[in-house]
């Protein structure tokens, strides 16, 4: 190795903080472990020279291995110094964590509002195994079903497609179900499908008693009702199918003066498949901007997805849509609390899920609410319900009573002559 190459190698090792190499002349020719001399380097063949250089390199590694602690480069030490947080940074991080914790802790007002929306402990969970016989847990406290076996029932045919909504219970040969008595007693707050009337909704503190007016909306002066922040309607759309109630033509819907019922607020409009575009047109006509949509996914008595519905010309409909419109700038809306998908059981024809009232109340709590085309199962606290299938007139709001009596002294809404 030339002197210039040796000096360059030594300078590079010194720059890296490595120990200098031992000179070749200090290695004896007759040393142990195959040590070789500098003379041997010069006199060996090219093959032997390569082997000798390899041995020398190995020996250098054995002699000059440095401790791990000294092999860390300056760049590694610099990185450690740069990544180490200063006292100021640590203090700032602690302050941010404390602020985040304070912001995440609900205030007394927020806790009180959450308490208003809390369930009255009337909810029970359905068992995934459906019947007590299939359930592996003998102490299961969930709701179970039991089969209804009549003389004409043929169990090998399986479950009825319509279950508790079957129109032919007395002759249907398929299997039907009912809730076990012990489960039913625990869930008395839920509508009983075997009873003729719905359970009256409970009125919690801070909410007004339900109000309703029996009338044909087509013939009523809607200005009599006053102004509302939330309106919901489930119109009897003409869907070209046989229905147990009268329907309204599209032009009759367009002629309704819904725009007189609100200056700022929300509108929830239930639509069928055929009326989707008509519903959006009506929202625009009544002064609302379509902003959202709630999808009701229908399930049956056994909490399974509906597969054989009674609606739909081409495919069985397993869902319904509720268009959401907004007018003006309604204040104090609680945005982002609920999802736009509602999964609930199918009941009577055109009987919408009660969960929609909870969604609306959480979105716009404490506001005046009006439901059009409602029936007795629709009456709710904080709501005024109007429809031609209600029982008489039941109103107690002073302003509404005064306005209604002034317009209809005998309490009956008649078709104008």
Short mmCIF file of C-alpha atoms in Angstrom, two decimals:
data_model
loop_
_atom_site.label_atom_id
_atom_site.label_comp_id
_atom_site.label_asym_id
_atom_site.label_seq_id
_atom_site.Cartn_x
_atom_site.Cartn_y
_atom_site.Cartn_z
CA UNK A 1 0.00 0.00 0.00
CA UNK A 2 1.46 3.36 -1.00
CA UNK A 3 2.30 6.00 1.59
CA UNK A 4 -0.20 8.46 0.13
CA UNK A 5 -3.02 5.88 0.35
CA UNK A 6 -2.03 5.05 3.90
CA UNK A 7 -2.11 8.71 4.91
CA UNK A 8 -5.55 9.20 3.31
CA UNK A 9 -6.90 6.10 5.07
CA UNK A 10 -5.45 7.25 8.40
CA UNK A 11 -6.93 10.74 7.98
CA UNK A 12 -10.38 9.30 7.19
CA UNK A 13 -10.28 6.99 10.21
CA UNK A 14 -9.18 9.86 12.43
CA UNK A 15 -12.07 12.01 11.12
CA UNK A 16 -14.48 9.20 12.00
CA UNK A 17 -13.02 8.86 15.47
CA UNK A 18 -11.54 5.42 14.77
CA UNK A 19 -8.18 4.16 16.10
CA UNK A 20 -5.23 4.13 13.67
CA UNK A 21 -4.23 0.90 11.93
CA UNK A 22 -1.19 -1.05 13.12
CA UNK A 23 1.74 -0.82 10.66
CA UNK A 24 2.34 -3.91 8.54
CA UNK A 25 5.99 -4.13 9.55
CA UNK A 26 5.01 -4.96 13.12
CA UNK A 27 3.46 -8.19 11.95
CA UNK A 28 6.03 -10.99 11.98
CA UNK A 29 6.39 -13.52 9.23
CA UNK A 30 6.43 -16.48 11.57
CA UNK A 31 3.57 -15.34 13.82
CA UNK A 32 0.81 -17.58 15.03
CA UNK A 33 -2.62 -18.01 13.48
CA UNK A 34 -1.31 -17.68 9.94
CA UNK A 35 0.30 -14.20 10.36
CA UNK A 36 2.22 -13.02 7.27
CA UNK A 37 5.02 -10.52 6.63
CA UNK A 38 5.24 -7.59 4.27
CA UNK A 39 7.77 -9.62 2.21
CA UNK A 40 5.17 -12.30 1.73
CA UNK A 41 2.80 -9.69 0.39
CA UNK A 42 5.22 -8.70 -2.34
CA UNK A 43 6.32 -12.20 -3.36
CA UNK A 44 2.99 -14.02 -3.48
CA UNK A 45 0.98 -14.61 -6.61
CA UNK A 46 -2.08 -12.54 -7.47
CA UNK A 47 -4.35 -15.23 -6.01
CA UNK A 48 -2.28 -15.42 -2.83
CA UNK A 49 -2.21 -11.62 -2.69
CA UNK A 50 -6.00 -11.43 -2.62
CA UNK A 51 -6.19 -14.05 0.09
CA UNK A 52 -3.49 -12.26 2.11
CA UNK A 53 -5.31 -8.93 1.89
CA UNK A 54 -8.54 -10.59 3.05
CA UNK A 55 -6.75 -12.08 6.06
CA UNK A 56 -5.14 -8.76 6.88
CA UNK A 57 -8.55 -7.04 6.71
CA UNK A 58 -10.05 -9.63 9.05
CA UNK A 59 -7.20 -9.17 11.51
CA UNK A 60 -7.65 -5.42 11.44
CA UNK A 61 -11.31 -5.85 12.34
CA UNK A 62 -10.40 -8.13 15.22
CA UNK A 63 -7.81 -5.76 16.61
CA UNK A 64 -9.59 -2.45 16.14
CA UNK A 65 -13.30 -3.10 17.10
CA UNK A 66 -14.50 -0.09 19.14
CA UNK A 67 -17.05 -0.14 21.98
CA UNK A 68 -20.68 0.41 20.96
CA UNK A 69 -20.85 3.63 22.88
CA UNK A 70 -18.12 5.26 20.77
CA UNK A 71 -19.58 4.12 17.45
CA UNK A 72 -22.53 6.57 17.55
CA UNK A 73 -22.13 9.21 14.91
CA UNK A 74 -22.36 12.92 15.55
CA UNK A 75 -25.53 13.09 13.42
CA UNK A 76 -27.28 10.58 15.74
CA UNK A 77 -26.34 12.63 18.78
CA UNK A 78 -27.54 15.79 17.05
CA UNK A 79 -30.89 14.13 16.24
CA UNK A 80 -31.31 13.15 19.88
CA UNK A 81 -30.67 16.71 20.99
CA UNK A 82 -33.12 18.14 18.45
CA UNK A 83 -35.87 15.63 19.38
CA UNK A 84 -35.58 16.23 23.10
CA UNK A 85 -38.42 18.56 24.20
CA UNK A 86 -37.48 21.64 26.15
CA UNK A 87 -39.05 22.53 29.48
CA UNK A 88 -41.18 25.18 27.74
CA UNK A 89 -42.50 22.66 25.22
CA UNK A 90 -43.35 20.15 27.97
CA UNK A 91 -45.21 22.82 29.93
CA UNK A 92 -47.13 23.87 26.80
CA UNK A 93 -48.13 20.24 26.14
CA UNK A 94 -49.42 19.84 29.71
CA UNK A 95 -51.45 23.04 29.39
CA UNK A 96 -53.04 21.86 26.13
CA UNK A 97 -53.97 18.51 27.69
CA UNK A 98 -55.64 20.27 30.62
CA UNK A 99 -57.59 22.57 28.27
CA UNK A 100 -58.69 19.59 26.16
CA UNK A 101 -59.88 17.78 29.29
CA UNK A 102 -61.85 20.83 30.44
CA UNK A 103 -63.49 21.26 27.01
CA UNK A 104 -64.45 17.57 26.91
CA UNK A 105 -66.15 17.68 30.32
CA UNK A 106 -69.90 18.42 29.89
CA UNK A 107 -71.26 21.42 31.74
CA UNK A 108 -74.24 21.27 34.12
CA UNK A 109 -76.47 22.71 31.39
CA UNK A 110 -75.31 20.07 28.90
CA UNK A 111 -75.93 17.30 31.45
CA UNK A 112 -79.44 18.60 32.09
CA UNK A 113 -80.19 18.73 28.35
CA UNK A 114 -78.89 15.17 27.93
CA UNK A 115 -81.14 14.05 30.78
CA UNK A 116 -84.19 15.37 28.91
CA UNK A 117 -83.44 13.10 25.96
CA UNK A 118 -82.73 10.04 28.12
CA UNK A 119 -84.99 7.01 27.70
CA UNK A 120 -87.60 6.28 30.38
CA UNK A 121 -86.11 2.78 30.84
CA UNK A 122 -88.87 1.31 28.67
CA UNK A 123 -86.49 -0.28 26.17
CA UNK A 124 -85.62 -3.98 26.04
CA UNK A 125 -83.29 -5.90 23.73
CA UNK A 126 -84.51 -8.72 21.51
CA UNK A 127 -82.63 -12.00 21.88
CA UNK A 128 -80.66 -13.00 18.78
CA UNK A 129 -81.94 -16.60 19.14
CA UNK A 130 -85.56 -15.36 18.89
CA UNK A 131 -87.21 -18.14 20.95
CA UNK A 132 -86.52 -19.33 24.49
CA UNK A 133 -86.05 -22.86 23.17
CA UNK A 134 -83.17 -21.83 20.89
CA UNK A 135 -81.51 -19.57 23.46
CA UNK A 136 -78.55 -21.30 25.23
CA UNK A 137 -78.79 -19.01 28.28
CA UNK A 138 -81.53 -20.18 30.68
CA UNK A 139 -81.33 -16.87 32.58
CA UNK A 140 -81.51 -14.63 29.49
CA UNK A 141 -83.41 -11.42 30.31
CA UNK A 142 -83.92 -10.34 26.70
CA UNK A 143 -87.20 -10.45 24.79
CA UNK A 144 -88.14 -13.86 23.35
CA UNK A 145 -90.87 -14.97 20.97
CA UNK A 146 -92.95 -18.12 21.01
CA UNK A 147 -94.69 -19.82 18.11
CA UNK A 148 -98.44 -19.57 17.62
CA UNK A 149 -99.53 -23.06 16.60
CA UNK A 150 -103.16 -23.42 15.53
CA UNK A 151 -104.98 -26.50 14.18
CA UNK A 152 -104.45 -25.35 10.59
CA UNK A 153 -100.74 -24.42 11.07
CA UNK A 154 -98.22 -26.51 9.11
CA UNK A 155 -94.80 -25.96 10.71
CA UNK A 156 -92.88 -27.52 7.84
CA UNK A 157 -93.95 -24.57 5.64
CA UNK A 158 -91.88 -22.20 7.77
CA UNK A 159 -92.58 -18.65 8.94
CA UNK A 160 -95.24 -16.41 7.44
CA UNK A 161 -93.77 -13.65 5.29
CA UNK A 162 -95.96 -11.00 6.95
CA UNK A 163 -95.85 -12.42 10.52
CA UNK A 164 -97.87 -10.14 12.84
CA UNK A 165 -99.02 -8.02 9.86
CA UNK A 166 -100.69 -10.98 8.15
CA UNK A 167 -104.30 -10.26 7.12
CA UNK A 168 -105.31 -13.95 7.34
CA UNK A 169 -104.35 -15.10 10.83
CA UNK A 170 -107.40 -17.35 11.08
CA UNK A 171 -106.56 -19.31 7.93
CA UNK A 172 -102.83 -18.80 7.24
CA UNK A 173 -100.98 -22.14 7.35
CA UNK A 174 -97.58 -20.59 8.04
CA UNK A 175 -96.02 -20.11 11.48
CA UNK A 176 -96.73 -16.89 13.38
CA UNK A 177 -95.17 -15.57 16.60
CA UNK A 178 -96.03 -13.60 19.71
CA UNK A 179 -93.92 -12.15 22.51
CA UNK A 180 -93.67 -14.33 25.61
CA UNK A 181 -95.90 -13.11 28.41
CA UNK A 182 -93.09 -12.46 30.87
CA UNK A 183 -91.31 -10.34 28.24
CA UNK A 184 -94.50 -8.49 27.35
CA UNK A 185 -95.15 -7.52 30.96
CA UNK A 186 -91.69 -5.97 31.16
CA UNK A 187 -92.24 -3.99 27.95
CA UNK A 188 -95.67 -2.53 28.64
CA UNK A 189 -94.51 0.86 27.33
CA UNK A 190 -94.32 -0.54 23.79
CA UNK A 191 -97.41 -0.55 21.56
CA UNK A 192 -99.24 -3.86 21.90
CA UNK A 193 -100.17 -5.10 18.40
CA UNK A 194 -102.99 -7.18 19.88
CA UNK A 195 -104.70 -4.17 21.45
CA UNK A 196 -106.81 -1.81 19.41
CA UNK A 197 -105.29 1.47 20.58
CA UNK A 198 -101.74 2.71 21.01
CA UNK A 199 -100.26 3.44 24.39
CA UNK A 200 -100.64 7.12 25.24
CA UNK A 201 -97.25 8.84 25.06
CA UNK A 202 -95.75 9.99 28.34
CA UNK A 203 -95.36 13.71 28.87
CA UNK A 204 -92.06 14.59 30.51
CA UNK A 205 -91.35 17.80 32.37
CA UNK A 206 -90.97 20.86 30.17
CA UNK A 207 -93.14 19.41 27.38
CA UNK A 208 -96.72 20.32 26.48
CA UNK A 209 -99.68 17.94 26.26
CA UNK A 210 -100.51 16.57 22.79
CA UNK A 211 -103.06 18.55 20.75
CA UNK A 212 -105.05 17.51 17.69
CA UNK A 213 -107.75 18.70 15.28
CA UNK A 214 -109.99 16.45 13.20
CA UNK A 215 -110.47 18.03 9.76
CA UNK A 216 -109.88 17.64 6.05
CA UNK A 217 -106.68 19.61 5.46
CA UNK A 218 -107.75 20.42 1.89
CA UNK A 219 -110.64 22.51 3.23
CA UNK A 220 -108.99 24.14 6.25
CA UNK A 221 -107.68 27.69 6.47
CA UNK A 222 -104.13 26.79 7.54
CA UNK A 223 -103.41 30.31 8.80
CA UNK A 224 -105.67 29.42 11.72
CA UNK A 225 -102.98 27.10 13.07
CA UNK A 226 -100.34 29.81 13.44
CA UNK A 227 -96.59 29.46 12.82
CA UNK A 228 -94.38 26.44 13.54
CA UNK A 229 -90.65 25.74 13.64
CA UNK A 230 -91.03 22.10 12.60
CA UNK A 231 -93.62 20.54 10.30
CA UNK A 232 -93.91 16.87 9.38
CA UNK A 233 -96.29 15.42 6.81
CA UNK A 234 -97.11 11.90 5.65
CA UNK A 235 -99.47 12.64 2.74
CA UNK A 236 -101.83 9.98 1.35
CA UNK A 237 -100.03 9.86 -2.01
CA UNK A 238 -101.87 8.37 -4.95
CA UNK A 239 -99.60 5.35 -5.61
CA UNK A 240 -102.09 3.54 -7.91
CA UNK A 241 -102.60 0.71 -5.43
CA UNK A 242 -105.55 -0.35 -3.29
CA UNK A 243 -105.23 1.30 0.13
CA UNK A 244 -107.42 1.30 3.27
CA UNK A 245 -107.67 5.12 3.18
CA UNK A 246 -108.40 7.89 0.69
CA UNK A 247 -105.61 9.42 -1.36
CA UNK A 248 -104.85 12.89 -2.71
CA UNK A 249 -104.01 13.80 -6.27
CA UNK A 250 -100.74 15.56 -7.04
CA UNK A 251 -102.51 18.79 -7.96
CA UNK A 252 -104.36 18.81 -4.64
CA UNK A 253 -101.01 18.61 -2.86
CA UNK A 254 -99.70 21.55 -4.88
CA UNK A 255 -102.74 23.64 -3.93
CA UNK A 256 -102.12 23.34 -0.17
CA UNK A 257 -100.98 26.62 1.42
CA UNK A 258 -98.21 25.03 3.49
CA UNK A 259 -96.03 28.12 3.03
CA UNK A 260 -98.35 30.01 5.44
CA UNK A 261 -97.38 27.75 8.37
CA UNK A 262 -93.75 28.76 8.85
CA UNK A 263 -91.30 31.61 8.32
CA UNK A 264 -88.15 29.83 9.57
CA UNK A 265 -87.97 26.14 10.23
CA UNK A 266 -87.67 22.54 9.08
CA UNK A 267 -90.00 20.34 7.04
CA UNK A 268 -90.01 16.52 7.15
CA UNK A 269 -91.88 15.07 4.18
CA UNK A 270 -92.48 11.30 3.87
CA UNK A 271 -92.52 10.21 0.24
CA UNK A 272 -93.08 7.00 -1.70
CA UNK A 273 -90.92 5.85 -4.60
CA UNK A 274 -93.19 7.50 -7.17
CA UNK A 275 -93.42 10.75 -5.22
CA UNK A 276 -89.68 11.36 -4.66
CA UNK A 277 -89.38 14.03 -7.35
CA UNK A 278 -92.83 15.43 -6.57
CA UNK A 279 -91.81 15.79 -2.93
CA UNK A 280 -88.76 17.86 -3.84
CA UNK A 281 -90.93 20.00 -6.10
CA UNK A 282 -93.41 20.61 -3.27
CA UNK A 283 -90.64 21.62 -0.86
CA UNK A 284 -89.50 24.27 -3.34
CA UNK A 285 -93.10 25.38 -3.91
CA UNK A 286 -93.63 25.81 -0.16
CA UNK A 287 -90.43 27.85 0.26
CA UNK A 288 -88.07 25.14 1.55
CA UNK A 289 -84.65 24.04 0.34
CA UNK A 290 -84.09 20.28 0.26
CA UNK A 291 -81.01 19.66 2.43
CA UNK A 292 -81.14 16.07 3.65
CA UNK A 293 -82.96 12.76 3.65
CA UNK A 294 -83.78 10.13 6.29
CA UNK A 295 -84.01 6.50 5.19
CA UNK A 296 -86.23 4.12 7.16
CA UNK A 297 -85.00 0.53 6.76
CA UNK A 298 -87.94 -1.76 7.52
CA UNK A 299 -87.66 -4.88 9.67
CA UNK A 300 -90.34 -7.40 10.62
CA UNK A 301 -91.59 -8.72 13.96
CA UNK A 302 -88.56 -11.02 14.36
CA UNK A 303 -86.22 -8.06 13.69
CA UNK A 304 -85.27 -9.39 10.25
CA UNK A 305 -85.01 -7.31 7.08
CA UNK A 306 -88.30 -7.05 5.18
CA UNK A 307 -88.12 -9.17 2.01
CA UNK A 308 -91.74 -9.38 0.89
CA UNK A 309 -93.36 -6.00 1.31
CA UNK A 310 -96.77 -5.00 0.06
CA UNK A 311 -95.49 -2.00 -1.90
CA UNK A 312 -93.45 -1.70 -5.06
CA UNK A 313 -94.38 -2.36 -8.68
CA UNK A 314 -91.09 -4.00 -9.72
CA UNK A 315 -89.16 -4.76 -6.53
CA UNK A 316 -90.44 -5.25 -2.99
CA UNK A 317 -89.80 -2.03 -1.10
CA UNK A 318 -87.82 -2.57 2.11
CA UNK A 319 -87.37 1.11 2.93
CA UNK A 320 -89.02 4.54 2.86
CA UNK A 321 -87.66 8.05 2.56
CA UNK A 322 -88.30 11.24 4.49
CA UNK A 323 -87.11 14.40 2.73
CA UNK A 324 -85.79 17.18 4.97
CA UNK A 325 -86.18 20.82 3.92
CA UNK A 326 -85.12 24.06 5.58
CA UNK A 327 -86.55 27.56 5.33
CA UNK A 328 -84.78 30.71 6.50
CA UNK A 329 -82.37 30.42 9.44
CA UNK A 330 -84.02 28.48 12.28
CA UNK A 331 -82.11 29.07 15.56
CA UNK A 332 -80.77 26.60 18.13
CA UNK A 333 -80.55 23.49 15.95
CA UNK A 334 -78.53 20.60 17.39
CA UNK A 335 -76.68 19.44 14.31
CA UNK A 336 -74.87 16.11 14.05
CA UNK A 337 -76.62 14.27 16.91
CA UNK A 338 -78.41 11.56 14.91
CA UNK A 339 -77.80 9.39 11.87
CA UNK A 340 -79.81 9.62 8.63
CA UNK A 341 -80.65 5.88 8.71
CA UNK A 342 -83.50 4.64 10.90
CA UNK A 343 -84.01 0.88 11.44
CA UNK A 344 -87.46 0.10 12.85
CA UNK A 345 -90.25 -2.45 12.76
CA UNK A 346 -93.15 -2.25 10.32
CA UNK A 347 -96.59 -1.92 11.91
CA UNK A 348 -99.94 -0.93 10.41
CA UNK A 349 -100.24 0.51 6.91
CA UNK A 350 -98.64 3.97 6.74
CA UNK A 351 -97.65 3.78 10.43
CA UNK A 352 -94.26 5.49 10.56
CA UNK A 353 -91.69 4.64 13.26
CA UNK A 354 -91.98 6.54 16.53
CA UNK A 355 -88.19 7.05 16.52
CA UNK A 356 -88.65 9.91 14.06
CA UNK A 357 -90.13 12.05 16.85
CA UNK A 358 -87.02 11.54 18.97
CA UNK A 359 -84.78 12.55 16.08
CA UNK A 360 -86.78 15.73 15.50
CA UNK A 361 -87.00 16.65 19.19
CA UNK A 362 -83.23 16.29 19.61
CA UNK A 363 -82.62 18.35 16.49
CA UNK A 364 -85.01 21.18 17.45
CA UNK A 365 -85.89 20.85 21.16
CA UNK A 366 -88.63 22.92 22.76
CA UNK A 367 -90.04 24.33 19.51
CA UNK A 368 -93.63 24.37 18.17
CA UNK A 369 -94.23 21.33 16.00
CA UNK A 370 -97.05 20.45 13.61
CA UNK A 371 -97.91 17.13 11.96
CA UNK A 372 -100.19 17.01 8.93
CA UNK A 373 -102.24 13.96 7.87
CA UNK A 374 -101.77 12.41 11.31
CA UNK A 375 -103.81 9.70 13.04
CA UNK A 376 -104.38 8.87 16.71
CA UNK A 377 -101.16 6.88 16.96
CA UNK A 378 -99.27 10.02 15.86
CA UNK A 379 -100.24 12.28 18.76
CA UNK A 380 -97.13 13.33 20.68
CA UNK A 381 -96.17 15.82 23.43
CA UNK A 382 -95.15 19.23 22.02
CA UNK A 383 -96.98 18.45 18.76
CA UNK A 384 -100.21 19.67 17.16
CA UNK A 385 -101.62 16.92 14.92
CA UNK A 386 -104.10 17.60 12.10
CA UNK A 387 -105.90 14.97 10.02
CA UNK A 388 -109.27 13.50 9.08
CA UNK A 389 -108.84 10.27 11.11
CA UNK A 390 -108.48 11.92 14.54
CA UNK A 391 -111.03 11.85 17.35
CA UNK A 392 -112.61 15.29 17.58
CA UNK A 393 -110.76 18.48 18.56
CA UNK A 394 -108.41 18.62 21.53
CA UNK A 395 -106.47 21.89 21.83
CA UNK A 396 -105.41 23.88 24.89
CA UNK A 397 -102.88 26.45 23.61
CA UNK A 398 -104.60 29.79 24.28
CA UNK A 399 -103.57 31.44 21.03
CA UNK A 400 -104.54 28.39 18.97
CA UNK A 401 -107.89 28.04 20.77
CA UNK A 402 -108.73 31.72 20.18
CA UNK A 403 -107.77 31.58 16.50
CA UNK A 404 -109.60 28.30 15.83
CA UNK A 405 -112.83 29.40 17.54
CA UNK A 406 -112.81 32.71 15.71
CA UNK A 407 -112.57 30.94 12.35
CA UNK A 408 -114.71 27.86 13.16
CA UNK A 409 -117.17 28.76 15.96
CA UNK A 410 -118.87 25.34 15.99
CA UNK A 411 -115.54 23.48 15.91
CA UNK A 412 -116.14 21.86 12.51
CA UNK A 413 -114.06 22.48 9.39
CA UNK A 414 -116.29 22.23 6.34
CA UNK A 415 -115.69 22.41 2.63
CA UNK A 416 -116.08 26.02 1.48
CA UNK A 417 -119.16 26.63 -0.65
#
